[in-house]
mmCIF file of C-alpha atoms and ligand atoms in Angstrom:
data_model
loop_
_atom_site.group_PDB
_atom_site.id
_atom_site.type_symbol
_atom_site.label_atom_id
_atom_site.label_comp_id
_atom_site.label_asym_id
_atom_site.label_seq_id
_atom_site.Cartn_x
_atom_site.Cartn_y
_atom_site.Cartn_z
ATOM 1 C CA MET A 1 -38.102 91.915 -43.809
ATOM 2 C CA LEU A 2 -36.470 88.485 -44.114
ATOM 3 C CA ARG A 3 -37.621 85.800 -41.696
ATOM 4 C CA ALA A 4 -34.925 83.826 -39.920
ATOM 5 C CA ARG A 5 -35.372 80.058 -39.786
ATOM 6 C CA PRO A 6 -33.368 77.663 -37.633
ATOM 7 C CA GLY A 7 -30.215 76.680 -39.522
ATOM 8 C CA TRP A 8 -31.053 78.987 -42.417
ATOM 9 C CA SER A 9 -29.242 82.270 -42.959
ATOM 10 C CA GLY A 10 -29.976 82.950 -46.613
ATOM 11 C CA THR A 11 -32.897 83.763 -48.832
ATOM 12 C CA LEU A 12 -35.163 81.554 -50.899
ATOM 13 C CA GLY A 13 -36.187 82.844 -54.323
ATOM 14 C CA PHE A 14 -39.396 81.346 -55.728
ATOM 15 C CA VAL A 15 -40.537 81.054 -59.342
ATOM 16 C CA PRO A 16 -44.099 79.670 -59.639
ATOM 17 C CA THR A 17 -44.891 78.065 -63.012
ATOM 18 C CA MET A 18 -47.330 75.717 -64.678
ATOM 19 C CA GLY A 19 -44.479 73.937 -66.469
ATOM 20 C CA ALA A 20 -43.763 73.743 -70.214
ATOM 21 C CA LEU A 21 -40.726 75.802 -69.299
ATOM 22 C CA HIS A 22 -39.232 78.143 -71.914
ATOM 23 C CA GLU A 23 -36.548 80.859 -71.967
ATOM 24 C CA GLY A 24 -38.917 83.300 -70.261
ATOM 25 C CA HIS A 25 -39.233 81.020 -67.213
ATOM 26 C CA LEU A 26 -35.524 80.230 -67.304
ATOM 27 C CA ALA A 27 -34.646 83.943 -67.165
ATOM 28 C CA LEU A 28 -36.693 84.183 -63.939
ATOM 29 C CA ILE A 29 -35.072 81.036 -62.545
ATOM 30 C CA ARG A 30 -31.528 82.174 -63.352
ATOM 31 C CA ARG A 31 -32.248 85.501 -61.683
ATOM 32 C CA ALA A 32 -33.634 83.712 -58.601
ATOM 33 C CA VAL A 33 -30.489 81.523 -58.562
ATOM 34 C CA ASP A 34 -28.225 84.602 -58.844
ATOM 35 C CA GLU A 35 -29.987 86.659 -56.176
ATOM 36 C CA ASN A 36 -30.680 84.045 -53.471
ATOM 37 C CA GLU A 37 -28.974 81.333 -51.503
ATOM 38 C CA ARG A 38 -31.497 78.839 -52.886
ATOM 39 C CA ALA A 39 -33.952 78.977 -55.797
ATOM 40 C CA LEU A 40 -37.175 76.958 -55.951
ATOM 41 C CA CYS A 41 -39.405 76.452 -58.982
ATOM 42 C CA SER A 42 -42.927 75.068 -58.651
ATOM 43 C CA ILE A 43 -44.712 73.261 -61.456
ATOM 44 C CA PHE A 44 -48.445 72.974 -60.907
ATOM 45 C CA VAL A 45 -51.179 73.314 -63.520
ATOM 46 C CA ASN A 46 -53.661 75.105 -61.295
ATOM 47 C CA PRO A 47 -57.234 73.974 -62.059
ATOM 48 C CA THR A 48 -58.880 76.959 -60.351
ATOM 49 C CA GLN A 49 -57.552 79.498 -62.851
ATOM 50 C CA PHE A 50 -59.077 77.727 -65.876
ATOM 51 C CA ASN A 51 -62.690 78.453 -66.673
ATOM 52 C CA ASP A 52 -62.672 76.070 -69.623
ATOM 53 C CA GLU A 53 -62.255 72.333 -68.923
ATOM 54 C CA SER A 54 -60.835 71.607 -72.390
ATOM 55 C CA ASP A 55 -58.232 74.367 -72.011
ATOM 56 C CA LEU A 56 -57.148 72.761 -68.705
ATOM 57 C CA ALA A 57 -57.028 69.287 -70.282
ATOM 58 C CA GLN A 58 -54.991 70.544 -73.258
ATOM 59 C CA TYR A 59 -52.510 72.647 -71.269
ATOM 60 C CA PRO A 60 -49.003 71.286 -72.101
ATOM 61 C CA ARG A 61 -47.497 68.993 -69.455
ATOM 62 C CA THR A 62 -43.814 68.227 -70.077
ATOM 63 C CA PRO A 63 -42.216 67.269 -66.724
ATOM 64 C CA GLY A 64 -39.253 65.379 -68.230
ATOM 65 C CA PRO A 65 -37.857 68.227 -70.365
ATOM 66 C CA ASP A 66 -38.803 70.736 -67.634
ATOM 67 C CA ILE A 67 -36.645 68.946 -65.069
ATOM 68 C CA GLY A 68 -33.730 68.888 -67.552
ATOM 69 C CA ARG A 69 -34.056 72.666 -68.052
ATOM 70 C CA LEU A 70 -34.158 73.269 -64.297
ATOM 71 C CA VAL A 71 -30.970 71.232 -63.840
ATOM 72 C CA GLU A 72 -29.265 73.229 -66.624
ATOM 73 C CA ALA A 73 -30.342 76.486 -64.980
ATOM 74 C CA ASP A 74 -28.866 75.349 -61.623
ATOM 75 C CA CYS A 75 -32.246 75.538 -59.893
ATOM 76 C CA ASP A 76 -31.861 74.068 -56.391
ATOM 77 C CA LEU A 77 -35.380 72.833 -55.692
ATOM 78 C CA LEU A 78 -38.457 71.731 -57.591
ATOM 79 C CA TYR A 79 -41.920 71.583 -55.987
ATOM 80 C CA MET A 80 -44.375 69.613 -58.124
ATOM 81 C CA PRO A 81 -47.413 68.932 -55.913
ATOM 82 C CA SER A 82 -50.666 67.121 -56.629
ATOM 83 C CA ALA A 83 -53.980 69.002 -56.534
ATOM 84 C CA GLY A 84 -54.874 67.166 -53.303
ATOM 85 C CA GLU A 85 -51.698 68.416 -51.632
ATOM 86 C CA VAL A 86 -52.302 72.037 -52.627
ATOM 87 C CA TYR A 87 -56.058 72.014 -52.026
ATOM 88 C CA PRO A 88 -56.698 69.443 -49.254
ATOM 89 C CA GLY A 89 -60.088 71.033 -48.525
ATOM 90 C CA GLY A 90 -61.156 71.109 -52.192
ATOM 91 C CA THR A 91 -60.803 73.746 -54.880
ATOM 92 C CA GLY A 92 -63.627 76.086 -53.801
ATOM 93 C CA TYR A 93 -62.601 79.743 -53.490
ATOM 94 C CA ASP A 94 -61.637 80.149 -49.840
ATOM 95 C CA LEU A 95 -60.003 83.591 -49.641
ATOM 96 C CA ASP A 96 -61.762 86.437 -47.809
ATOM 97 C CA TRP A 97 -60.365 88.816 -50.459
ATOM 98 C CA ASP A 98 -60.670 88.860 -54.216
ATOM 99 C CA PRO A 99 -58.999 90.899 -56.973
ATOM 100 C CA GLY A 100 -62.202 92.941 -57.561
ATOM 101 C CA ALA A 101 -61.899 95.254 -60.559
ATOM 102 C CA LEU A 102 -58.566 93.686 -61.561
ATOM 103 C CA ASP A 103 -60.493 90.474 -62.326
ATOM 104 C CA GLU A 104 -63.041 92.319 -64.460
ATOM 105 C CA VAL A 105 -60.968 94.287 -66.973
ATOM 106 C CA MET A 106 -58.702 93.357 -69.925
ATOM 107 C CA GLU A 107 -57.829 89.628 -69.722
ATOM 108 C CA GLY A 108 -60.175 89.217 -66.736
ATOM 109 C CA ARG A 109 -63.117 90.179 -68.955
ATOM 110 C CA GLN A 110 -62.264 87.353 -71.392
ATOM 111 C CA ARG A 111 -61.581 84.802 -68.631
ATOM 112 C CA PRO A 112 -64.027 85.357 -65.736
ATOM 113 C CA GLY A 113 -62.643 84.076 -62.424
ATOM 114 C CA HIS A 114 -59.139 83.527 -63.850
ATOM 115 C CA PHE A 115 -57.419 86.034 -61.575
ATOM 116 C CA LYS A 116 -59.311 84.807 -58.509
ATOM 117 C CA GLY A 117 -57.795 81.384 -59.271
ATOM 118 C CA VAL A 118 -54.353 82.953 -59.644
ATOM 119 C CA ALA A 119 -54.759 84.736 -56.283
ATOM 120 C CA GLN A 120 -55.949 81.515 -54.633
ATOM 121 C CA ILE A 121 -52.992 79.437 -55.857
ATOM 122 C CA LEU A 122 -50.388 82.112 -55.106
ATOM 123 C CA LYS A 123 -51.689 82.465 -51.539
ATOM 124 C CA ARG A 124 -51.398 78.677 -51.083
ATOM 125 C CA LEU A 125 -47.984 78.403 -52.705
ATOM 126 C CA LEU A 126 -46.583 81.307 -50.688
ATOM 127 C CA GLU A 127 -47.859 79.680 -47.477
ATOM 128 C CA ILE A 128 -46.267 76.362 -48.415
ATOM 129 C CA VAL A 129 -42.954 77.554 -49.912
ATOM 130 C CA GLN A 130 -42.397 80.590 -47.618
ATOM 131 C CA PRO A 131 -39.915 82.356 -49.902
ATOM 132 C CA GLN A 132 -38.350 85.730 -49.218
ATOM 133 C CA ARG A 133 -38.479 86.719 -52.905
ATOM 134 C CA LEU A 134 -41.089 85.918 -55.553
ATOM 135 C CA TYR A 135 -40.190 86.267 -59.254
ATOM 136 C CA MET A 136 -42.866 86.822 -61.901
ATOM 137 C CA GLY A 137 -42.728 87.838 -65.559
ATOM 138 C CA GLN A 138 -43.839 91.230 -66.843
ATOM 139 C CA LYS A 139 -45.489 89.407 -69.777
ATOM 140 C CA ASP A 140 -48.412 88.699 -67.453
ATOM 141 C CA TYR A 141 -48.585 92.251 -66.157
ATOM 142 C CA GLN A 142 -52.194 92.037 -64.954
ATOM 143 C CA GLN A 143 -51.321 88.845 -63.054
ATOM 144 C CA VAL A 144 -48.375 90.628 -61.387
ATOM 145 C CA ARG A 145 -50.698 93.457 -60.300
ATOM 146 C CA VAL A 146 -53.165 90.928 -58.822
ATOM 147 C CA VAL A 147 -50.387 89.197 -56.877
ATOM 148 C CA GLU A 148 -49.039 92.568 -55.721
ATOM 149 C CA ALA A 149 -52.520 93.429 -54.358
ATOM 150 C CA LEU A 150 -52.816 89.974 -52.717
ATOM 151 C CA ILE A 151 -49.449 90.395 -50.967
ATOM 152 C CA ALA A 152 -50.402 93.892 -49.783
ATOM 153 C CA HIS A 153 -53.830 92.741 -48.521
ATOM 154 C CA TYR A 154 -52.477 89.829 -46.458
ATOM 155 C CA GLN A 155 -49.216 91.659 -45.649
ATOM 156 C CA LEU A 156 -47.300 88.592 -46.785
ATOM 157 C CA PRO A 157 -43.582 88.802 -45.917
ATOM 158 C CA VAL A 158 -42.298 88.389 -49.473
ATOM 159 C CA GLN A 159 -40.714 90.752 -51.985
ATOM 160 C CA LEU A 160 -42.324 90.592 -55.438
ATOM 161 C CA ILE A 161 -39.867 91.061 -58.289
ATOM 162 C CA MET A 162 -41.167 91.631 -61.814
ATOM 163 C CA HIS A 163 -38.737 90.505 -64.514
ATOM 164 C CA PRO A 164 -38.832 92.122 -68.003
ATOM 165 C CA ILE A 165 -40.541 90.340 -70.916
ATOM 166 C CA VAL A 166 -38.382 87.778 -72.761
ATOM 167 C CA ARG A 167 -39.169 87.681 -76.499
ATOM 168 C CA GLU A 168 -38.779 85.341 -79.465
ATOM 169 C CA PRO A 169 -36.442 86.641 -82.241
ATOM 170 C CA ASP A 170 -39.542 87.956 -84.096
ATOM 171 C CA GLY A 171 -40.629 89.976 -81.043
ATOM 172 C CA LEU A 172 -43.424 87.713 -79.780
ATOM 173 C CA ALA A 173 -43.425 87.404 -75.974
ATOM 174 C CA MET A 174 -42.381 83.852 -75.016
ATOM 175 C CA SER A 175 -45.270 81.742 -73.679
ATOM 176 C CA SER A 176 -46.041 78.075 -73.001
ATOM 177 C CA ARG A 177 -49.077 78.569 -75.239
ATOM 178 C CA ASN A 178 -47.092 79.761 -78.311
HETATM 179 O O1 PAF B 201 -48.249 82.395 -64.932
HETATM 180 C C1 PAF B 201 -48.470 81.218 -64.598
HETATM 181 O O2 PAF B 201 -47.847 80.289 -65.123
HETATM 182 C C2 PAF B 201 -49.529 80.915 -63.554
HETATM 183 O O3 PAF B 201 -50.599 81.796 -63.646
HETATM 184 C C3 PAF B 201 -48.965 80.874 -62.119
HETATM 185 C C4 PAF B 201 -48.405 82.225 -61.694
HETATM 186 C C5 PAF B 201 -47.878 79.823 -62.013
HETATM 187 C C6 PAF B 201 -50.080 80.510 -61.135
HETATM 188 O O4 PAF B 201 -50.632 79.261 -61.417
#
């Protein structure tokens, strides 16, 4: 169900990212632009989903080109918070729910705690942004399933939309890490 806000009659479509935007992100953003009155992209390299400090330090950060791509894609709003703004009480895990088995299989086995961090940041971002629709890529299928379970657990009033994988010409799924 869509929540009415004073002076607001439309829907807000939300695309959470960690930046280094590529065609895969832009496909989500264009879809959010097409399907909603306003589209918002967040760029936040979430420390709680990295279990390796050097991986976090090396993660690409390209705000200038990212903003140019968002403008080209007609994205209405960009939310690029600091860690202090997102986690005013610190980065400790503060949810009374965790992804359980979903955090322990496949990618979760290689990256312990990764999906707990994803759940933690999505809960925060959804509280802050309050979108009606949330767009995520099928490339990160396990992540989508974690977020789906999070939304169901907290009965968050948002529709999760999974967008098909966008691939390079050679078939590789597009990724900021490529
Ligand atoms: O897929 C990503 O880029 C991140 O895991 C996400 C969903 C933005 C949460 O930090």
